[in-house]
XYZ file of C-alpha atoms in Angstrom:
699
model
C -67.915 45.769 1.302
C -71.236 47.345 2.199
C -74.541 45.517 1.704
C -77.731 47.568 1.737
C -81.143 46.327 0.565
C -79.760 43.667 -1.753
C -77.122 46.077 -3.032
C -73.432 45.297 -2.643
C -70.883 48.112 -2.666
C -67.088 48.172 -2.559
C -64.703 51.121 -2.205
C -61.041 51.600 -3.044
C -59.687 55.058 -2.304
C -56.669 57.106 -1.355
C -56.251 60.790 -0.585
C -56.782 61.705 -4.242
C -59.542 59.479 -5.560
C -62.406 57.086 -4.872
C -63.346 54.047 -6.946
C -66.824 52.780 -6.086
C -68.226 49.500 -7.411
C -71.774 48.300 -6.828
C -74.012 45.400 -7.793
C -77.681 44.552 -7.482
C -78.240 41.143 -5.921
C -75.878 38.578 -7.425
C -75.137 40.568 -10.609
C -71.676 41.487 -11.819
C -70.355 44.688 -10.266
C -70.308 48.021 -12.071
C -68.017 50.997 -11.506
C -70.546 53.642 -10.495
C -68.046 56.340 -9.488
C -64.390 57.054 -10.199
C -63.035 60.506 -9.543
C -61.924 62.875 -6.775
C -62.120 61.380 -3.293
C -65.591 61.446 -1.836
C -66.191 62.671 1.733
C -65.866 60.143 4.530
C -69.231 58.682 5.437
C -70.669 59.038 1.928
C -74.010 57.218 1.707
C -73.263 54.410 -0.758
C -76.920 53.468 -1.086
C -77.599 57.022 -2.213
C -74.771 56.772 -4.787
C -76.349 53.672 -6.271
C -79.718 55.370 -6.394
C -78.215 58.517 -7.916
C -76.606 56.451 -10.682
C -79.910 54.834 -11.657
C -80.932 55.753 -15.211
C -84.321 56.460 -16.712
C -86.116 54.338 -19.285
C -88.016 55.745 -22.256
C -89.697 54.661 -25.456
C -87.902 52.307 -27.797
C -85.785 50.895 -24.955
C -85.819 47.735 -22.921
C -87.731 47.926 -19.654
C -84.455 48.255 -17.751
C -81.002 49.516 -18.701
C -78.595 46.556 -19.145
C -75.669 47.004 -16.751
C -72.323 48.276 -17.994
C -70.548 45.867 -15.685
C -66.884 44.983 -15.295
C -67.576 42.222 -17.863
C -70.676 43.197 -19.854
C -72.733 40.114 -20.700
C -74.365 39.558 -24.084
C -76.933 37.404 -22.296
C -78.174 40.529 -20.494
C -79.080 42.269 -23.796
C -76.042 44.517 -23.465
C -76.098 46.823 -26.528
C -72.330 47.024 -27.056
C -69.198 44.868 -27.148
C -69.470 42.167 -24.436
C -66.523 41.623 -22.146
C -66.148 37.959 -23.039
C -66.477 35.920 -26.237
C -65.896 32.158 -26.204
C -66.970 28.849 -27.703
C -67.074 25.283 -26.429
C -65.248 22.300 -27.939
C -68.021 21.888 -30.516
C -67.552 25.465 -31.713
C -70.833 26.624 -30.185
C -70.966 30.116 -28.716
C -71.293 30.290 -24.948
C -73.180 33.208 -23.405
C -72.316 33.228 -19.696
C -74.529 34.611 -16.946
C -72.354 35.061 -13.893
C -73.622 35.163 -10.311
C -71.814 36.525 -7.289
C -69.868 34.012 -5.217
C -67.732 36.056 -2.840
C -65.499 39.095 -2.424
C -62.019 39.183 -0.927
C -60.773 42.502 0.450
C -57.317 43.178 1.833
C -55.954 46.674 2.445
C -56.103 48.329 -0.997
C -57.035 45.181 -2.914
C -60.463 43.948 -4.012
C -61.094 40.574 -5.655
C -64.582 39.689 -6.904
C -65.440 36.085 -7.775
C -68.396 34.881 -9.872
C -69.723 31.539 -11.059
C -71.748 30.333 -14.043
C -72.814 26.817 -13.005
C -74.622 26.032 -16.250
C -71.516 26.535 -18.407
C -68.969 25.467 -15.797
C -67.237 28.871 -15.764
C -65.706 31.009 -13.055
C -64.792 34.674 -13.482
C -62.517 36.712 -11.252
C -61.787 40.431 -11.307
C -59.058 41.937 -9.171
C -58.382 45.620 -8.420
C -55.288 46.903 -6.612
C -54.747 50.544 -5.649
C -51.141 51.621 -5.078
C -51.269 54.322 -2.411
C -47.865 55.754 -3.293
C -48.717 56.421 -6.949
C -52.526 56.416 -7.183
C -52.366 53.707 -9.843
C -55.151 51.131 -10.149
C -54.040 47.731 -11.442
C -56.941 45.625 -12.732
C -56.917 42.061 -14.073
C -59.555 39.521 -15.068
C -59.374 35.747 -15.311
C -61.613 32.951 -16.536
C -61.572 29.295 -15.457
C -63.554 26.583 -17.226
C -64.341 23.023 -16.209
C -64.027 21.952 -19.860
C -61.652 23.246 -22.563
C -63.015 26.331 -24.304
C -61.725 28.696 -26.974
C -61.572 32.353 -25.964
C -61.457 34.919 -28.751
C -61.921 37.871 -26.373
C -61.481 38.419 -22.652
C -61.464 42.026 -21.508
C -59.652 43.271 -18.458
C -62.202 44.746 -16.020
C -64.240 47.275 -17.966
C -64.145 50.934 -16.963
C -66.770 53.509 -17.889
C -65.518 56.577 -19.733
C -66.544 60.047 -18.543
C -69.496 61.770 -20.144
C -67.878 65.216 -19.827
C -65.228 64.447 -22.438
C -65.196 65.538 -26.065
C -62.264 63.448 -27.271
C -59.892 60.611 -26.530
C -56.152 60.478 -27.194
C -54.486 57.265 -28.295
C -51.253 56.470 -30.090
C -50.057 55.363 -33.484
C -46.724 55.551 -35.270
C -44.162 53.837 -37.418
C -40.505 52.944 -37.410
C -38.483 56.103 -36.524
C -41.802 57.849 -35.892
C -43.137 56.357 -32.677
C -45.627 57.802 -30.169
C -47.712 59.897 -32.522
C -51.022 60.952 -31.006
C -54.511 60.565 -32.475
C -57.287 62.761 -31.103
C -60.662 61.200 -31.830
C -63.966 62.887 -30.955
C -66.401 60.785 -28.993
C -69.381 59.811 -31.141
C -71.855 56.962 -31.394
C -69.972 53.762 -32.112
C -66.500 52.502 -31.290
C -62.881 53.513 -31.589
C -61.251 50.106 -32.123
C -57.552 49.292 -32.109
C -56.784 45.595 -32.730
C -53.090 44.810 -33.063
C -52.348 41.363 -34.547
C -48.577 41.860 -34.909
C -47.581 39.872 -31.831
C -45.669 42.710 -30.216
C -46.601 46.021 -28.599
C -45.859 47.754 -31.898
C -44.650 51.074 -33.243
C -48.142 51.338 -34.679
C -50.186 50.493 -31.599
C -48.762 51.625 -28.261
C -51.329 50.334 -25.714
C -52.210 53.636 -24.092
C -55.317 55.800 -23.944
C -55.976 59.195 -22.373
C -59.470 60.563 -21.872
C -59.290 64.261 -20.946
C -62.412 65.830 -19.530
C -63.696 68.968 -21.233
C -61.207 71.820 -20.860
C -58.330 69.698 -19.558
C -54.786 70.608 -20.606
C -51.399 69.257 -19.638
C -51.451 71.267 -16.429
C -55.084 71.609 -15.368
C -58.448 69.872 -15.378
C -59.462 66.248 -14.948
C -58.246 63.339 -17.037
C -58.281 59.554 -17.060
C -55.593 57.349 -18.575
C -55.051 53.650 -19.272
C -52.189 51.350 -20.232
C -52.405 47.628 -21.020
C -49.189 46.067 -19.743
C -48.760 43.341 -22.339
C -45.975 42.714 -24.860
C -48.012 40.773 -27.422
C -50.770 42.051 -29.660
C -53.576 43.857 -27.871
C -57.063 45.178 -28.504
C -58.584 48.436 -27.274
C -62.225 49.404 -27.565
C -63.568 52.824 -26.574
C -67.277 52.677 -27.302
C -70.208 55.036 -26.962
C -73.373 52.963 -26.644
C -76.667 53.941 -28.310
C -77.955 55.121 -24.930
C -74.949 57.459 -24.497
C -72.957 55.502 -21.944
C -69.306 54.883 -22.707
C -67.087 51.889 -22.001
C -63.369 51.177 -22.294
C -62.107 47.630 -22.821
C -58.560 46.261 -23.090
C -57.295 42.746 -23.711
C -55.160 40.482 -25.859
C -55.576 40.838 -29.618
C -58.639 39.121 -31.022
C -57.949 35.455 -31.691
C -54.349 35.549 -30.436
C -55.126 32.847 -27.862
C -54.912 30.110 -30.451
C -55.378 26.987 -28.330
C -58.372 25.842 -26.288
C -57.776 25.791 -22.562
C -59.271 25.886 -19.111
C -57.515 28.949 -17.666
C -57.203 32.414 -19.183
C -56.020 35.714 -17.712
C -55.637 39.230 -18.990
C -52.499 41.276 -18.593
C -52.680 44.087 -16.015
C -54.673 47.132 -17.035
C -53.166 50.211 -15.375
C -55.697 52.991 -14.842
C -55.252 56.410 -13.279
C -57.375 59.475 -12.537
C -55.935 62.988 -12.296
C -57.464 66.309 -11.282
C -54.169 68.051 -12.146
C -54.400 67.745 -15.908
C -52.848 65.169 -18.173
C -49.523 65.689 -16.383
C -51.096 64.165 -13.278
C -51.675 60.955 -15.218
C -48.123 61.087 -16.600
C -46.591 61.501 -13.144
C -48.523 58.489 -11.867
C -47.363 56.304 -14.765
C -43.743 57.486 -14.483
C -43.582 56.895 -10.736
C -45.428 53.590 -10.806
C -43.193 52.157 -13.514
C -40.020 53.417 -11.849
C -40.891 52.513 -8.254
C -43.306 49.564 -8.481
C -42.543 47.672 -11.695
C -38.921 48.224 -12.659
C -36.470 45.794 -11.037
C -32.975 47.163 -11.747
C -30.063 44.864 -10.896
C -28.303 47.651 -8.969
C -30.953 50.147 -7.809
C -28.469 52.453 -6.084
C -26.145 52.712 -9.094
C -26.535 55.917 -11.119
C -27.523 55.428 -14.726
C -24.262 55.206 -16.709
C -23.601 57.311 -19.789
C -24.066 54.866 -22.646
C -22.043 54.365 -25.827
C -23.415 52.168 -28.637
C -21.235 51.487 -31.671
C -24.005 50.713 -34.191
C -24.116 53.981 -36.130
C -20.334 54.199 -36.055
C -19.414 50.841 -37.612
C -22.598 48.874 -38.371
C -21.450 45.310 -39.297
C -17.832 46.316 -39.998
C -16.188 45.103 -36.784
C -12.459 45.666 -36.492
C -10.689 45.290 -33.173
C -8.319 48.254 -33.529
C -11.122 50.533 -34.744
C -13.452 49.535 -31.920
C -10.706 50.093 -29.332
C -10.012 53.548 -30.753
C -13.721 54.406 -30.686
C -14.051 53.085 -27.121
C -11.169 55.266 -25.946
C -12.650 58.347 -27.572
C -16.096 57.594 -26.119
C -14.616 57.267 -22.638
C -12.824 60.600 -23.061
C -16.194 62.192 -23.873
C -17.668 60.807 -20.660
C -19.106 57.405 -21.614
C -19.319 54.830 -18.822
C -20.678 51.826 -20.737
C -19.678 50.466 -24.152
C -22.197 48.335 -26.077
C -21.089 46.094 -28.931
C -24.014 45.989 -31.352
C -25.015 43.639 -34.185
C -22.249 41.885 -36.166
C -20.130 39.955 -33.623
C -21.492 36.411 -34.201
C -21.802 33.723 -36.893
C -20.830 35.184 -40.270
C -22.852 38.327 -39.757
C -21.580 40.772 -42.385
C -25.062 42.100 -43.164
C -28.648 41.472 -42.092
C -29.212 38.483 -44.402
C -27.413 35.855 -42.363
C -26.564 34.155 -39.052
C -29.423 35.099 -36.715
C -29.689 32.068 -34.460
C -25.973 31.230 -34.620
C -24.930 32.793 -31.342
C -21.221 31.956 -31.449
C -18.400 34.487 -31.756
C -17.221 35.207 -35.307
C -13.546 34.163 -35.216
C -12.856 36.002 -38.474
C -13.501 39.305 -36.699
C -12.499 38.209 -33.203
C -9.761 35.586 -33.574
C -8.994 35.778 -29.862
C -12.627 36.103 -28.817
C -14.251 39.109 -27.206
C -12.010 39.388 -24.167
C -9.323 41.613 -25.771
C -12.002 44.220 -26.600
C -13.679 43.812 -23.213
C -10.335 44.242 -21.439
C -9.694 47.454 -23.376
C -13.165 48.779 -22.535
C -12.607 47.992 -18.848
C -9.183 49.650 -18.939
C -10.932 52.825 -20.137
C -13.177 52.712 -17.070
C -16.322 51.495 -18.856
C -18.475 48.402 -18.445
C -19.347 46.190 -21.416
C -22.654 45.358 -23.094
C -23.628 43.254 -26.088
C -26.457 42.890 -28.660
C -28.704 39.863 -29.174
C -31.808 39.199 -31.241
C -32.727 35.767 -29.862
C -36.328 35.514 -31.074
C -35.358 35.665 -34.757
C -33.680 33.420 -37.314
C -32.261 33.951 -40.804
C -32.942 31.296 -43.470
C -29.220 31.629 -44.169
C -28.061 30.268 -40.810
C -26.745 27.008 -39.421
C -29.673 26.899 -37.015
C -32.271 27.097 -39.805
C -30.486 24.471 -41.850
C -30.583 22.172 -38.828
C -34.045 23.061 -37.506
C -36.359 24.540 -40.151
C -39.187 23.132 -38.010
C -38.424 25.695 -35.297
C -39.806 28.564 -37.380
C -43.163 30.124 -36.498
C -45.573 30.273 -39.430
C -45.594 29.042 -43.009
C -42.329 28.185 -44.810
C -43.205 30.576 -47.656
C -44.057 33.522 -45.401
C -43.000 37.072 -46.232
C -39.649 37.805 -44.625
C -38.975 40.886 -42.535
C -35.457 42.300 -42.561
C -34.440 39.013 -44.177
C -35.553 37.055 -41.133
C -38.227 34.808 -39.658
C -39.457 34.267 -36.100
C -38.462 31.354 -33.899
C -41.335 29.527 -32.239
C -40.019 30.109 -28.742
C -43.118 28.550 -27.184
C -41.502 25.198 -28.099
C -39.546 23.861 -25.082
C -36.605 22.821 -27.264
C -36.302 26.341 -28.676
C -36.435 27.832 -25.171
C -33.683 25.452 -24.078
C -31.486 26.262 -27.081
C -31.776 30.017 -26.654
C -31.099 29.851 -22.930
C -28.018 27.681 -23.500
C -26.570 29.972 -26.186
C -27.228 33.258 -24.377
C -26.144 31.991 -20.974
C -22.911 30.631 -22.464
C -21.945 34.100 -23.704
C -22.938 35.771 -20.421
C -21.197 33.181 -18.270
C -17.934 33.331 -20.237
C -17.626 37.144 -20.333
C -17.936 40.024 -17.842
C -21.053 41.502 -19.478
C -23.331 43.796 -17.488
C -25.771 44.811 -20.234
C -27.731 43.139 -23.023
C -29.444 45.049 -25.816
C -32.266 42.634 -26.747
C -33.666 43.390 -30.190
C -36.838 42.239 -32.010
C -36.839 43.437 -35.602
C -39.989 42.053 -37.199
C -43.648 41.409 -36.481
C -44.972 37.877 -36.075
C -46.286 36.115 -39.201
C -49.515 35.341 -37.330
C -51.160 36.401 -34.051
C -49.914 34.222 -31.193
C -49.982 35.270 -27.537
C -47.883 32.213 -26.634
C -44.816 34.020 -28.022
C -45.076 36.842 -25.501
C -45.722 34.394 -22.673
C -42.660 32.394 -23.711
C -40.379 35.424 -23.888
C -41.427 36.339 -20.349
C -40.374 32.857 -19.210
C -37.002 33.151 -20.948
C -36.348 36.601 -19.489
C -37.308 35.416 -16.015
C -34.885 32.500 -16.213
C -31.991 34.597 -17.514
C -32.552 37.312 -14.915
C -32.626 34.742 -12.122
C -29.338 33.207 -13.262
C -27.621 36.500 -14.190
C -28.985 38.967 -11.636
C -26.312 41.612 -12.288
C -27.075 41.922 -16.010
C -29.235 44.796 -17.196
C -31.510 44.176 -20.197
C -32.713 46.700 -22.752
C -35.903 46.159 -24.755
C -35.289 47.214 -28.338
C -37.629 46.369 -31.194
C -36.409 48.322 -34.209
C -36.499 51.096 -31.657
C -39.871 51.522 -29.943
C -41.729 48.444 -31.211
C -41.946 46.702 -27.829
C -42.414 49.202 -25.018
C -44.941 48.376 -22.322
C -45.114 47.707 -18.596
C -45.113 43.943 -19.214
C -41.711 43.861 -20.891
C -40.439 46.492 -18.443
C -41.207 44.224 -15.502
C -38.383 42.081 -16.934
C -36.106 44.629 -18.626
C -34.590 47.867 -17.389
C -34.340 50.260 -20.335
C -36.037 50.841 -23.684
C -34.622 52.069 -26.945
C -37.329 54.600 -27.680
C -36.685 54.941 -31.407
C -34.096 54.047 -34.023
C -34.167 57.722 -34.994
C -31.367 59.749 -33.430
C -32.565 62.880 -35.221
C -32.938 65.318 -32.296
C -36.007 67.019 -33.791
C -37.771 63.675 -34.150
C -36.588 62.689 -30.685
C -37.826 65.931 -29.157
C -41.386 65.062 -30.157
C -41.160 61.309 -29.484
C -39.749 61.871 -25.993
C -42.365 64.521 -25.287
C -45.244 62.123 -26.016
C -43.596 59.064 -24.447
C -43.205 60.978 -21.168
C -46.931 60.460 -20.696
C -45.945 56.949 -19.590
C -42.148 56.624 -19.280
C -39.726 58.114 -16.722
C -36.205 59.249 -17.493
C -34.474 56.164 -16.064
C -35.838 53.727 -18.654
C -35.761 55.984 -21.717
C -32.577 55.671 -23.724
C -31.622 58.759 -25.769
C -28.380 59.051 -27.704
C -26.355 61.788 -29.352
C -26.311 60.711 -32.982
C -24.086 61.630 -35.923
C -23.941 65.150 -37.326
C -25.940 63.879 -40.311
C -28.717 61.634 -39.080
C -28.686 58.201 -40.689
C -32.498 57.924 -40.743
C -33.609 61.454 -41.693
C -30.591 62.755 -43.605
C -30.848 65.989 -41.615
C -27.762 67.749 -40.255
C -28.133 69.298 -36.803
C -25.933 71.173 -34.389
C -24.176 69.275 -31.603
C -25.850 71.502 -28.990
C -29.324 70.378 -29.984
C -28.260 66.746 -30.254
C -26.557 66.781 -26.857
C -29.294 68.554 -24.902
C -32.074 66.407 -26.362
C -30.167 63.295 -25.302
C -29.590 64.845 -21.867
C -33.349 64.950 -21.311
C -33.396 61.162 -20.765
C -30.929 58.337 -20.079
C -28.057 59.861 -21.975
C -25.799 58.079 -24.425
C -23.761 58.495 -27.618
C -24.270 56.633 -30.896
C -22.020 58.232 -33.441
C -18.470 57.808 -34.637
C -16.580 60.063 -32.212
C -13.838 60.427 -34.796
C -16.139 62.764 -36.774
C -16.326 65.356 -33.979
C -14.490 68.649 -34.281
C -12.696 69.944 -31.209
C -15.538 72.390 -30.588
C -18.183 69.663 -30.916
C -16.277 67.368 -28.560
C -15.977 70.182 -26.028
C -19.723 70.905 -26.167
C -20.521 67.215 -25.745
C -18.180 66.901 -22.758
C -19.779 69.942 -21.108
C -23.338 68.664 -21.545
C -22.319 65.205 -20.370
C -20.718 66.682 -17.243
C -23.954 68.566 -16.562
C -25.965 65.371 -16.973
C -23.696 63.431 -14.626
C -23.740 66.259 -12.105
C -27.544 66.298 -12.008
C -28.576 62.669 -12.488
C -28.751 62.149 -8.721
C -32.045 64.070 -8.800
C -33.194 63.962 -12.451
C -33.392 60.150 -12.290
C -36.346 60.526 -9.912
C -37.732 63.758 -11.323
C -41.303 64.110 -12.559
C -41.443 64.995 -16.262
C -44.154 67.609 -16.825
C -45.174 68.573 -20.344
C -45.572 72.323 -20.774
C -48.558 73.885 -22.526
C -46.614 75.973 -25.032
C -48.435 78.935 -26.573
C -46.169 78.620 -29.614
C -46.813 75.365 -31.502
C -43.233 75.481 -32.789
C -41.940 75.023 -29.224
C -41.880 71.582 -27.613
C -41.139 72.049 -23.937
C -41.056 70.126 -20.677
C -40.102 70.683 -17.060
C -38.340 68.089 -14.914
C -39.129 68.695 -11.249
C -37.205 67.184 -8.344
C -39.250 64.859 -6.179
C -39.076 67.325 -3.268
C -39.854 70.317 -5.515
C -36.613 72.060 -4.574
C -35.330 72.457 -8.114
C -36.196 71.944 -11.748
C -34.811 72.074 -15.241
C -36.892 73.047 -18.271
C -36.065 72.253 -21.879
C -37.654 74.385 -24.622
C -36.913 73.112 -28.121
C -37.742 75.273 -31.123
C -38.551 72.622 -33.713
C -39.517 75.030 -36.512
C -39.759 78.737 -37.255
C -42.354 80.510 -35.101
C -45.270 82.276 -36.752
C -44.576 85.473 -34.808
C -41.379 87.526 -34.602
C -40.617 87.265 -30.885
C -40.798 84.234 -28.585
C -44.002 83.940 -26.622
C -43.498 83.664 -22.850
C -42.999 80.059 -21.747
C -45.398 79.240 -18.913
C -44.052 76.730 -16.414
C -46.068 74.307 -14.304
C -45.923 72.254 -11.120
C -44.395 75.036 -8.973
C -45.468 76.454 -5.612
C -47.377 79.688 -6.346
C -46.249 81.632 -3.269
C -42.595 80.583 -3.424
C -39.697 82.445 -5.066
C -37.474 80.648 -7.555
C -34.055 81.624 -8.846
C -34.091 81.161 -12.615
C -31.083 81.006 -14.912
C -30.534 80.231 -18.572
C -27.925 77.492 -18.524
C -26.880 77.807 -22.178
C -27.219 81.585 -22.583
C -23.992 81.648 -24.584
C -25.811 79.822 -27.391
C -27.809 82.970 -28.251
C -27.095 83.831 -31.915
C -25.929 87.199 -33.173
C -29.415 88.068 -34.393
C -30.553 88.058 -30.767
C -29.713 91.744 -30.315
C -31.814 92.698 -27.293
C -31.228 92.242 -23.586
C -33.898 90.005 -22.013
C -33.088 89.406 -18.363
C -32.130 85.731 -18.626
C -29.667 86.470 -21.382
C -27.315 88.195 -18.942
C -28.327 87.377 -15.340
C -30.535 85.313 -13.079
C -34.114 86.169 -12.167
C -36.013 85.756 -8.898
C -39.676 85.200 -9.638
C -42.622 83.635 -7.862
C -44.099 80.323 -8.883
C -47.361 82.149 -9.528
C -45.708 84.496 -12.035
C -43.797 81.693 -13.730
C -46.931 79.585 -14.160
C -49.309 82.397 -15.169
C -47.147 84.838 -17.125
C -44.110 82.702 -17.918
C -40.500 83.480 -18.713
C -39.186 85.553 -21.600
C -36.485 83.759 -23.564
C -34.053 85.206 -26.111
C -34.784 84.882 -29.806
C -33.041 81.974 -31.489
C -32.946 80.049 -34.743
C -35.172 77.035 -35.397
C -33.657 73.666 -34.467
C -32.302 75.133 -31.235
C -33.008 74.479 -27.589
C -32.961 76.515 -24.388
C -32.173 74.945 -21.015
C -33.558 76.761 -17.970
C -32.577 75.868 -14.403
C -34.642 76.813 -11.387
C -34.002 76.569 -7.654
C -36.564 77.113 -4.910
C -35.417 79.912 -2.557
């Protein structure tokens, strides 16, 4: 900390960026600079002076501070950072004064006190040197119980040299759709009351500066690492300043209390385009948050039986499918929904976590033994947070349901109130019994409906349950599934190890969903499966080559009935799977860079090895191009003065209508990084719904 003329200043910085906070007297701190690293010895007093704003007619006599927790009591003209009431329901308007700062390496904690209202506020900033990620949290402590309807994580200013913001919406089988909203007076508000991260409301925001693209320019990005409902506010104040706030959904803290804390807000600055933000998120999640049970173990090729058999479990059929999956290259077999209670469809038995002896008269071990004999490990499906009205558990404990008895059902189910200690105990006992009695190394944990009412206690309780199970079963890997991508965030991923990105296995849908999700998610957590020839969610039929290569872009798996494959299709799938296995030693840690395609029909990315020695690029043609010939595909993230050997891995997939002789169609090319990034590579013509795979090696 620096103190100059009643001004306090604090700095967090690495080789890429500087974050400067300052405060006048005992006021709350403001972020006065966040961007490229400032020169050593920068005059902080001059920065504070340079940030001072003018005052003109029709304004207050001073500009209210846009602090890390803007205070309504200071005549702040926008959304305050805190909204609370006392036990009598009276609004409290805090005025915090500085108490002390704690600094340790790349960590800054600021503590404030409001003696009149008996409140203490703490903001904490941590800068991870390895990834450039800033992790910011805020907490509030009260001497008397209070009700908090809104507590923002530390507030960041948004850049003035930005024309738009990018956030995310979506739906089931259509996750990670982007919304581009121009900055204008007023607020972009996202308030998610559903009690989970949501297909509709992924908690991410990107603010590109003017002219920024995937590969160049400056950009800022944010992610709120919380698995319950959240709120985001991106507001332009009447005076032109801009603020960004994140926190739990409005009103989701339903009980008065004396201690409140936000989830971590992850914030990153990039001067290498939006891809710079994506790389930081991918690396930080993979290296700083994820806690895999066997970090050195390569990601296994996954087989899930859901779209092969649904609820129709038959031992002989499942053994046959397992053998065929292993022959294709699968290394893990996951038994999905339908193994417990009397679960013949989705109307019954959620909550009754005992093996269905009609389907498995000798239990699960005969199937598990067969799977192991085929060289695969075994995984199983649970949906512990839910209950069917038609279940033994509901008939015994209707009082364990969250919400009104006459609530609208979702997928024929209700939500268990897992914040109740007795519900926690029951779920732990049932799940741990299955895990303790069987050699299971993987759990697909599903969550197929929204909450009937906002309640942050549900997310807090699920964290507790996960933490207990992981402590007692440290070798088990957990997948977060929520009808596909309904619960994907850094909070749940601090306790799980993989996400099911979408219930859609349509490769064209997946191509786009994976492309957008790569802004935050690395390959190792992103499950992607080769689905059936005719997709069960879109009805579209696609070629095995497209299905296989799209799955090979992430953590590869299969989710089809392998008995439907022709010999040619099985051969293609085995070849792509061998490629994936032969390259996962470096693709698991590769940076995923989105390419700025000059043809909107092409969705393309480049995966670059951590040492830059090699890459693979995937260029998917999702629709017919407007022009006759392919536009050159410009790469990114290469060394301009270095030569690369480039080859088209699947050149044999060129159709008969590709009658010319572009270089990559017949041989390798040796081209500089400068050429590849500025001019790009010329690919053969192909049909829509096809994909090219380009390999590159640094010479």
